[in-house]
Short mmCIF file of C-alpha atoms in Angstrom, two decimals:
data_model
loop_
_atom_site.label_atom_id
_atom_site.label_comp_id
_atom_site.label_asym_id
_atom_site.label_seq_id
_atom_site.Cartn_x
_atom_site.Cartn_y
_atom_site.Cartn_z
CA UNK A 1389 -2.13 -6.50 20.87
CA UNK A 1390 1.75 -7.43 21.57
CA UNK A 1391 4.98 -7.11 20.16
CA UNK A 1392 8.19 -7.83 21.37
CA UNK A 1393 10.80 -5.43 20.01
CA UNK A 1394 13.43 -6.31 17.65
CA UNK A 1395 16.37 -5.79 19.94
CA UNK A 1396 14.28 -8.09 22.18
CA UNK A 1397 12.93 -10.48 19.84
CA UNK A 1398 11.91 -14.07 21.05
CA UNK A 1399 14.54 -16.78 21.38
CA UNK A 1400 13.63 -20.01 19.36
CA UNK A 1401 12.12 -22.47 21.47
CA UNK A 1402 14.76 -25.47 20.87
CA UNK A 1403 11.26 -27.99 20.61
CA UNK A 1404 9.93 -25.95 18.10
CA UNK A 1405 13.25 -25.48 15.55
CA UNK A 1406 17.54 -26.11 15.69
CA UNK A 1407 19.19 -22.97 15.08
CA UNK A 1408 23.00 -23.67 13.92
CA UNK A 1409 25.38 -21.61 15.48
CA UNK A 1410 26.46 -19.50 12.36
CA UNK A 1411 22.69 -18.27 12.26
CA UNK A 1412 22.47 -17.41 15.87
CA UNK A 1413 25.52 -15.41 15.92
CA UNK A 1414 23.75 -13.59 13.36
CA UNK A 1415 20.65 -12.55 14.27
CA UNK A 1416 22.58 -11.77 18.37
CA UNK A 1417 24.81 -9.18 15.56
CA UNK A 1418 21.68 -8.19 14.20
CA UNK A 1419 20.53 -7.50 17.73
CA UNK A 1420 23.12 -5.92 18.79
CA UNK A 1421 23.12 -3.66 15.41
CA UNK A 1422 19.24 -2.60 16.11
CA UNK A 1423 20.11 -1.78 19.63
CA UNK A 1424 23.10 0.57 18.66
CA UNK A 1425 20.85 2.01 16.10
CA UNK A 1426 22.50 1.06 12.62
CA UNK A 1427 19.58 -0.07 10.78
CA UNK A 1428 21.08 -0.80 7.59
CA UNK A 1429 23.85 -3.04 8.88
CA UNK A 1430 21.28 -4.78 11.30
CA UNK A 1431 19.24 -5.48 7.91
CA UNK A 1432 22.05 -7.06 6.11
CA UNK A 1433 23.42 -9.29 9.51
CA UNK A 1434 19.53 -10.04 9.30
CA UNK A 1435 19.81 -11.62 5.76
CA UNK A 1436 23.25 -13.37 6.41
CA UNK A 1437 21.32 -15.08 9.12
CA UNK A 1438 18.57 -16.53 6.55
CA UNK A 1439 21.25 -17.14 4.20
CA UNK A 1440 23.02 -19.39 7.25
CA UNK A 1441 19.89 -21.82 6.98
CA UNK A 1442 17.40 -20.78 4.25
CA UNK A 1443 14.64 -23.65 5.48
CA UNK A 1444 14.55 -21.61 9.01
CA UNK A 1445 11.35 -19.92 9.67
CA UNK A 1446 13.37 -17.88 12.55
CA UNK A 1447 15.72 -15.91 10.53
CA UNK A 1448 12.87 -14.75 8.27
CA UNK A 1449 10.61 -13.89 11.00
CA UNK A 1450 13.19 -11.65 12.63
CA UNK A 1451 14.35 -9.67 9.24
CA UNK A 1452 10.54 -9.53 8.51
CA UNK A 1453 9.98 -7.25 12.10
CA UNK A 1454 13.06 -5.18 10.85
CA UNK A 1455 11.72 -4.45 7.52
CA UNK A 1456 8.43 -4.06 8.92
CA UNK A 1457 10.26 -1.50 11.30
CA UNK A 1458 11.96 0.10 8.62
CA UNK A 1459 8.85 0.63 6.37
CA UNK A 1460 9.77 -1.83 4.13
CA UNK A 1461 6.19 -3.47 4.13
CA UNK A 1462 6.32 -5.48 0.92
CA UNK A 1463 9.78 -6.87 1.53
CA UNK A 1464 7.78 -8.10 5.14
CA UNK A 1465 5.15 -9.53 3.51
CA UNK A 1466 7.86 -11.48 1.77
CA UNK A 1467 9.96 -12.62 4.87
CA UNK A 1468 6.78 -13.61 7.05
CA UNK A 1469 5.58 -15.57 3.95
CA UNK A 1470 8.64 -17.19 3.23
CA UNK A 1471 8.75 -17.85 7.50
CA UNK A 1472 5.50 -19.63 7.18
CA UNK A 1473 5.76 -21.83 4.60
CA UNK A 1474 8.82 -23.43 6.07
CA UNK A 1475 6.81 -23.17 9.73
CA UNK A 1476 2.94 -23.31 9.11
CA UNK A 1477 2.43 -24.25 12.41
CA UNK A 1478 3.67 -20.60 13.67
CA UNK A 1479 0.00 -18.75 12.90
CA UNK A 1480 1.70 -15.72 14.19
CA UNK A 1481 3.82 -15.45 11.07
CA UNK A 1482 0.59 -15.34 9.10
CA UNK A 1483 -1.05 -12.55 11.40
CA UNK A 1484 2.21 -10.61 11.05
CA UNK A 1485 1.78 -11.16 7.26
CA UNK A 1486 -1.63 -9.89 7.66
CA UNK A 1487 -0.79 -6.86 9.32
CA UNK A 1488 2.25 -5.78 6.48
CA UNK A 1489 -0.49 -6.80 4.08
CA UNK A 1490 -2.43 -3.79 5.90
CA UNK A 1491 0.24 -1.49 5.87
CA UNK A 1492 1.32 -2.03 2.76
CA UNK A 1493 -2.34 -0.94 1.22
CA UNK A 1494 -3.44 -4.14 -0.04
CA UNK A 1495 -6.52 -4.25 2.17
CA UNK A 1496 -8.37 -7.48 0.72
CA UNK A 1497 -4.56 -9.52 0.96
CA UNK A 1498 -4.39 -8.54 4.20
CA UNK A 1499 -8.58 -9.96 5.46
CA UNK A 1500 -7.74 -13.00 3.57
CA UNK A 1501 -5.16 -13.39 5.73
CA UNK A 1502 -6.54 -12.59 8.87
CA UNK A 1503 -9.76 -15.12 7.67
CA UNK A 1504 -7.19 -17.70 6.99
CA UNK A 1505 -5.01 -17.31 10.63
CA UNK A 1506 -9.15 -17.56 11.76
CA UNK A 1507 -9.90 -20.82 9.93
CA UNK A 1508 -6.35 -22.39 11.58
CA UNK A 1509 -6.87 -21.54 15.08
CA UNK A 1510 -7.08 -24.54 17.19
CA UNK A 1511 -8.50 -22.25 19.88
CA UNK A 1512 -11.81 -20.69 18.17
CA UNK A 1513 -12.30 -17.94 21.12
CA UNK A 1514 -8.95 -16.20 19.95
CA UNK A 1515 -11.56 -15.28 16.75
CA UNK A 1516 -13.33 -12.38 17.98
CA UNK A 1517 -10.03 -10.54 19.21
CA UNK A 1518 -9.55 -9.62 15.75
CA UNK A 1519 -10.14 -5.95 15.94
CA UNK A 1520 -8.14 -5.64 13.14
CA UNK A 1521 -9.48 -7.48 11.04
CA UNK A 1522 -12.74 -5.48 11.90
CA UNK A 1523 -11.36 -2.50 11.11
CA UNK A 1524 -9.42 -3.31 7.31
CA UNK A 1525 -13.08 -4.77 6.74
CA UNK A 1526 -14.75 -1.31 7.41
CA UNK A 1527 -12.19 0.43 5.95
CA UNK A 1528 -12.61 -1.54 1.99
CA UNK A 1529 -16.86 -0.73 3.14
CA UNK A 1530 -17.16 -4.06 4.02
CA UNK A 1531 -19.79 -3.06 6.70
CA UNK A 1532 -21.76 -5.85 7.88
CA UNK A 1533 -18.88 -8.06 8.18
CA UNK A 1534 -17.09 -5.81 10.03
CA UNK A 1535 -20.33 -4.53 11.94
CA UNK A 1536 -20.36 -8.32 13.39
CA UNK A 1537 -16.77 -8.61 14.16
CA UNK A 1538 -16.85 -5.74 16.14
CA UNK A 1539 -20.06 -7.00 17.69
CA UNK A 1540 -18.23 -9.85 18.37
CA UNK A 1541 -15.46 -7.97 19.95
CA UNK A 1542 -17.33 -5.90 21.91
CA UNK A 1543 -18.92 -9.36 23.91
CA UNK A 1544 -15.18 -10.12 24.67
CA UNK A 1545 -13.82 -6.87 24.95
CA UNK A 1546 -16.32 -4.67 26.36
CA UNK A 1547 -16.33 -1.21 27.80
CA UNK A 1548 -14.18 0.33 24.45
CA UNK A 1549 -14.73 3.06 23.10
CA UNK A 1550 -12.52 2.32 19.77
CA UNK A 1551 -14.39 -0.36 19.11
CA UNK A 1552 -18.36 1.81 19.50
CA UNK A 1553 -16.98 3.88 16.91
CA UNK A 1554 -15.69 1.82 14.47
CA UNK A 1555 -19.15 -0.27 15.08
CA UNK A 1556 -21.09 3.31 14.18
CA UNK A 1557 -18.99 3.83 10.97
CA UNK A 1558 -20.37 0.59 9.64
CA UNK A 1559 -23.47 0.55 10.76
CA UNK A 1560 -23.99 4.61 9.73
CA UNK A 1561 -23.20 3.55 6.25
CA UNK A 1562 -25.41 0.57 5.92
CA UNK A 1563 -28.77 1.92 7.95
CA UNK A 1564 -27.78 5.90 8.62
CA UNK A 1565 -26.95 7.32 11.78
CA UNK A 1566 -30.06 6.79 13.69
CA UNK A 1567 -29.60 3.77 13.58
CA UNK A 1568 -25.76 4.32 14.45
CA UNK A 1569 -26.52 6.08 17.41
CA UNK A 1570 -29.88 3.01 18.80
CA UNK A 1571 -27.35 0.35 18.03
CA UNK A 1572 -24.44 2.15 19.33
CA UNK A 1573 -22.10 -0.40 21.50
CA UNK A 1574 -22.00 0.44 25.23
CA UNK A 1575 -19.26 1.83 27.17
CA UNK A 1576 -18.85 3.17 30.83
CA UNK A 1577 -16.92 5.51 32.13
CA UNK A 1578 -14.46 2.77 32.99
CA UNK A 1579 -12.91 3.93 29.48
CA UNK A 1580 -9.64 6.16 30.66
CA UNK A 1581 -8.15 7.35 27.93
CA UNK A 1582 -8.20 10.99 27.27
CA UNK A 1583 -10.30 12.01 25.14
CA UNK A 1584 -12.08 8.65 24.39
CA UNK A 1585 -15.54 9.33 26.97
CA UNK A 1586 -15.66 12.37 24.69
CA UNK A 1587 -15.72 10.91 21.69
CA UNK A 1588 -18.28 8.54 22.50
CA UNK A 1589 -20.10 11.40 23.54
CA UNK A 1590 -19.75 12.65 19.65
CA UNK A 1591 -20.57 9.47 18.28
CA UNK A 1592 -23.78 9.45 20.65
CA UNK A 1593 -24.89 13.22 19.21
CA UNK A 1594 -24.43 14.56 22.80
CA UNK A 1595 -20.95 16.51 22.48
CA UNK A 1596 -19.79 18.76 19.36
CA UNK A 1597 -16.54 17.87 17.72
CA UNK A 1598 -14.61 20.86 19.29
CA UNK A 1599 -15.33 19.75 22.51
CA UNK A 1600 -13.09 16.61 21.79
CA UNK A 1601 -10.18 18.68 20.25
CA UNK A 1602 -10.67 20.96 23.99
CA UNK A 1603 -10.64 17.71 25.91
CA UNK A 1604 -7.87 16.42 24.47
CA UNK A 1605 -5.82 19.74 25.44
CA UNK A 1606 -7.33 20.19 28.72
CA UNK A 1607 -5.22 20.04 31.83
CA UNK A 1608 -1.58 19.82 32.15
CA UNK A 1609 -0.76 16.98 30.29
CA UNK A 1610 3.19 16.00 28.99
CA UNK A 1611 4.20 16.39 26.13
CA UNK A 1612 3.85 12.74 25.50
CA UNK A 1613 0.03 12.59 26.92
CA UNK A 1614 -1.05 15.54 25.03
CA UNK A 1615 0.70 13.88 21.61
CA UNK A 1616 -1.58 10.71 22.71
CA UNK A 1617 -4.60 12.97 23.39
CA UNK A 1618 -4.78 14.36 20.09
CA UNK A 1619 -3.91 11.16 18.07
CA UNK A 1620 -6.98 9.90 19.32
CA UNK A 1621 -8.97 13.15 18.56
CA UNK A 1622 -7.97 13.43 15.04
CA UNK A 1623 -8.62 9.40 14.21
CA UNK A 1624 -11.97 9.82 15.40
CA UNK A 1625 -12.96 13.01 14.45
CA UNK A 1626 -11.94 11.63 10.92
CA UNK A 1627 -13.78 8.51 11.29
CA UNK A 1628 -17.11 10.54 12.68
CA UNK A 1629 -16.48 12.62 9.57
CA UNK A 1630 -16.82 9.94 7.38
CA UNK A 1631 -19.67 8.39 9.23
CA UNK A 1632 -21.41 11.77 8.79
CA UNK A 1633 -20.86 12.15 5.77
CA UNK A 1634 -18.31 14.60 5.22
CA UNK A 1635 -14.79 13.15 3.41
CA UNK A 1636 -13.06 16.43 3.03
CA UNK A 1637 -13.25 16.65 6.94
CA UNK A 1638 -12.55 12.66 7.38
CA UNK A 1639 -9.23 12.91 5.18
CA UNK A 1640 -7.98 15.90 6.80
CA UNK A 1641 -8.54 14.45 10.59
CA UNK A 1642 -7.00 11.57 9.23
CA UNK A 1643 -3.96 13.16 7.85
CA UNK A 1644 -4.13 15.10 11.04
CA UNK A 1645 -3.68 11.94 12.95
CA UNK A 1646 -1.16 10.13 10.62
CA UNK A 1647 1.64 12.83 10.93
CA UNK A 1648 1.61 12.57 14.82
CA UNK A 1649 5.09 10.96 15.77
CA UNK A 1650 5.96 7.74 17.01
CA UNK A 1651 4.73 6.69 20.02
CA UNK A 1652 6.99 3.51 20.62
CA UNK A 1653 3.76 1.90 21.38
CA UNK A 1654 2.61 -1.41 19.10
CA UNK A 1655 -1.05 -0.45 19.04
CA UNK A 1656 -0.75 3.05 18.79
CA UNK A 1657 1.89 3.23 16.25
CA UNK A 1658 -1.00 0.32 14.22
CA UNK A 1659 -3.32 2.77 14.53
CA UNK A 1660 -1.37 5.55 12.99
CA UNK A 1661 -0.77 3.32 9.81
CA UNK A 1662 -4.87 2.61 9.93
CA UNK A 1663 -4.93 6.76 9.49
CA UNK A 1664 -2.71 6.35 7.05
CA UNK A 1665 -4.36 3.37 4.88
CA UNK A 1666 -7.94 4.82 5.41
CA UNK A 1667 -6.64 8.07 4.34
CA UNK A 1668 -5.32 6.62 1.47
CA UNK A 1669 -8.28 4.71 0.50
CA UNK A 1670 -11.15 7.05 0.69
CA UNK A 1671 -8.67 8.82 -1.69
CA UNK A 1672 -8.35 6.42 -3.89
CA UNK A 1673 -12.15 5.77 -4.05
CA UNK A 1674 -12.70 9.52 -4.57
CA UNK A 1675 -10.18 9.62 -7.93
CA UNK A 1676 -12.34 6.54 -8.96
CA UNK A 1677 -15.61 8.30 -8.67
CA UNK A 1678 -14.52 11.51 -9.84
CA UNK A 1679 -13.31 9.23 -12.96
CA UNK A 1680 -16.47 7.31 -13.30
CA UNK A 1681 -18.97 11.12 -12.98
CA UNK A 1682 -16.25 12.32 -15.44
CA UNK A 1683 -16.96 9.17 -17.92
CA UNK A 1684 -20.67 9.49 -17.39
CA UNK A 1685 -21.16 13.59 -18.07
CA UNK A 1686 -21.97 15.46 -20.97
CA UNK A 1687 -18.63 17.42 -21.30
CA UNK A 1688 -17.17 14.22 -21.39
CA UNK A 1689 -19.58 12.22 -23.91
CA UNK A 1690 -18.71 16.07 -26.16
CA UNK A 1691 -15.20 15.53 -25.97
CA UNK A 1692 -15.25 12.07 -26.77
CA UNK A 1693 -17.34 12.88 -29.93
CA UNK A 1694 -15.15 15.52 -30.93
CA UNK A 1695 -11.94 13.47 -30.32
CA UNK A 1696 -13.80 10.47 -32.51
CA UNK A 1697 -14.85 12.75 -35.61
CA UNK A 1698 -11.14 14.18 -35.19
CA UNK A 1699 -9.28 11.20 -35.75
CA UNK A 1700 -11.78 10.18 -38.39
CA UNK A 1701 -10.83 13.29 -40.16
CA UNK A 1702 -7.55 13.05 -40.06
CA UNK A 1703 -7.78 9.70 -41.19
CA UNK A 1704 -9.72 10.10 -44.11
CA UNK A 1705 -7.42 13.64 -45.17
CA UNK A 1706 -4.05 11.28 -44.88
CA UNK A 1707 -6.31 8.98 -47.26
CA UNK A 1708 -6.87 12.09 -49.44
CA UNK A 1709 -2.98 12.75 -49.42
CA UNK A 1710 -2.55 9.34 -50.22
CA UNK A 1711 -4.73 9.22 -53.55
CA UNK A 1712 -3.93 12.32 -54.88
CA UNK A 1713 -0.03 11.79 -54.43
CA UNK A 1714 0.22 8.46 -55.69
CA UNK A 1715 0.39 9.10 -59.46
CA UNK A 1716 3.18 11.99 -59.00
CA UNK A 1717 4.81 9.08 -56.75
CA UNK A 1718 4.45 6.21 -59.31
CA UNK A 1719 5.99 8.87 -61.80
CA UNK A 1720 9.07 9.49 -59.86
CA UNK A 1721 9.96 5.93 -58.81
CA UNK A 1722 11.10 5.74 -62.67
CA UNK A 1723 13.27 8.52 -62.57
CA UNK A 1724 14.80 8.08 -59.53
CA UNK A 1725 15.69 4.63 -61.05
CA UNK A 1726 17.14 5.82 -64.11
CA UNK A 1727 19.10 8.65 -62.75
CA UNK A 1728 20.70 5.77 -60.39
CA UNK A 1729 21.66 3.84 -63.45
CA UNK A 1730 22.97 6.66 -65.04
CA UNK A 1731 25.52 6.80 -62.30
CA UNK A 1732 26.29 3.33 -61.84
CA UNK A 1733 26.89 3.53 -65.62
CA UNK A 1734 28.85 6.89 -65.66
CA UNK A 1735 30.75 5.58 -63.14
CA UNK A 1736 31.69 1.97 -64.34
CA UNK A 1737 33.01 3.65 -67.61
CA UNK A 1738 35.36 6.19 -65.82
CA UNK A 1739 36.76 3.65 -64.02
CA UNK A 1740 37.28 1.55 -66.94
CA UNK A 1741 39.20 4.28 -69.02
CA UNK A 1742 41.46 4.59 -66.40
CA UNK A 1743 42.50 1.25 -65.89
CA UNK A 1744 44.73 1.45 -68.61
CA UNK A 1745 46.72 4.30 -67.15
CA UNK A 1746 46.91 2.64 -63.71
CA UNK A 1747 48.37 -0.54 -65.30
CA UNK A 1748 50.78 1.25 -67.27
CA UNK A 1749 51.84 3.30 -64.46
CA UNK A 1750 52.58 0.15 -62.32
CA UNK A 1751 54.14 -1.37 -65.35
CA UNK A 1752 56.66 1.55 -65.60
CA UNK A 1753 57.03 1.36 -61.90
CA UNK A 1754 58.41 -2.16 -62.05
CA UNK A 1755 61.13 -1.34 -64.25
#
């Protein structure tokens, strides 16, 4: 996975698109802005370049990476949408959609994406590259479809040790982990990255998930290659969790792993919004069960019943009220309206016995 960085961000190709002058000098402000770190005014250069030429797929691809950048996934969704209807032939502005889609939580948005950048590839071997796709598929439980794209990764991509444990995950939660660990994808020890050979040794039922967390502190790393270390320890300890069948543990690996820093890295800093999302989702399915074994109990079918017969009694007692207070209502309606009457009488005729007086007074007043 790539990503040029904003203050880097690809020049137009002049075969693909003409960008007027008024909209380059925006987006090279907008560079400039990101470079020098002023976010907000590098946002709003961004949109006076899409303003310059709204039916110009570049200005809304570049203010989509800034608001992607700035965590402002739905407003990215938005711009690479907007960039790829005016430029459907630029499939990267539909993966980028795809991956906001991600961030943003809307997991099934975000594979029909991905499906759809699939189905529009001239070049079908780009297809099984899609780890990511793999990976929002396992995390909404799609499990056999995401079994066989990482399958399909892994005959591409072999020798990773990401990929063999995102495979387990699925396949743990459609046939149980003995079949997770017969099926399990292979890796050497080609795979480099602190702790991953360790982790695979988890996921294999050969090393105890301590022995990752000591691994990934072992040594004398930097600062920087212990932070990487135990990102990786805490995603997969969370996603062995879950495999195993222990959530508490999954969420709190996973939390673990989405408060690390950021890396400045493309795929590392993806993977810290997959802690994130997954995190996020096995919550969200947990409130739903809890919900559902909450509907379904016998405290809850009680309380129900109670909170029926309750309303039913206060209905019928305001009913009560209602019959027994209607004659002394009926009664009063007729005095009320007489006692009105009375006034509007009493006060017509004082009004009308002083009239005389008033017009006399003005009378003597004229002379």
């Amino acid at each position: 996975m790539t990503c040029v960085g904003l203050g880097q961000t690809r020049r137009p190709n002049p075969a693909e698109v003409i960008v007027s002058a008024e909209q380059e000098e925006f987006l090279r402000q907008s560079r400039d802005a990101v470079l020098q770190g002023e976010m907000d005014e590098a946002l709003r250069l961004a949109t006076r370049a899409v303003m310059a030429d709204q039916t110009n797929f570049v200005g809304y691809h570049f203010r989509g990476e800034l608001n992607d950048r700035l965590r402002r996934f739905d407003a990215a969704v938005l711009d690479f949408g907007m960039g790829y209807q005016y430029a459907p032939h630029r499939l990267d502005l539909l993966r980028m959609r795809a991956r906001a889609q991600f961030k943003a939580g809307r997991l099934q948005d975000a594979i029909s994406d991905w499906k759809l950048f699939v189905e529009r590839q001239q070049d079908a071997s780009q297809a099984p590259y899609l780890f990511t796709l793999g990976i929002a598929q396992a995390i909404v439980g799609d499990n056999e479809a995401a079994r066989k794209q990482f399958e399909w990764y892994d005959v591409v991509q072999s020798n990773d040790a990401e990929a063999a444990a995102w495979h387990f995950l699925t396949v743990a939660r459609h046939s149980g982990l003995g079949a997770a660990r017969e099926r399990m994808l292979e890796v050497s020890e080609e795979e480099k990255r602190i702790p991953m050979m360790q982790v695979y040794s988890m996921f294999k039922g050969e090393l105890r998930p301590g022995r990752v967390l000591a691994a990934a502190r072992s040594g004398e790393p930097t600062e920087k290659e212990l932070a990487r270390a135990m990102f990786y320890a805490n995603l997969y300890l969370g996603i062995f969790y879950e495999a195993t069948g222990e959530p508490g543990l999954a969420r709190l690996y996973l939390r673990r792993a989405e408060e690390a820093k950021e890396f400045g890295d493309m795929t590392l800093d993806y993977m810290r919004e997959v802690a994130r999302v997954f995190g996020d989702e096995m919550e969200r399915r947990e409130a739903v069960a809890m919900e559902a074994e909450m509907a379904s109990s016998p405290e809850h079918a009680a309380v129900m019943k109670w909170r029926k017969r309750s309303i039913a009694a206060g209905i019928g007692v305001l009913l009560w009220l209602g019959i027994r207070l209607y004659p002394w209502v009926r009664q009063w309606q007729p005095q009320r309206g007489r006692r009105r009457n009375e006034l509007v009488e009493d006060s017509t005729k004082d009004r009308l016995e002083r009239e005389p007086e008033l017009v006399a007074a003005g009378e003597e007043g004229s002379t």
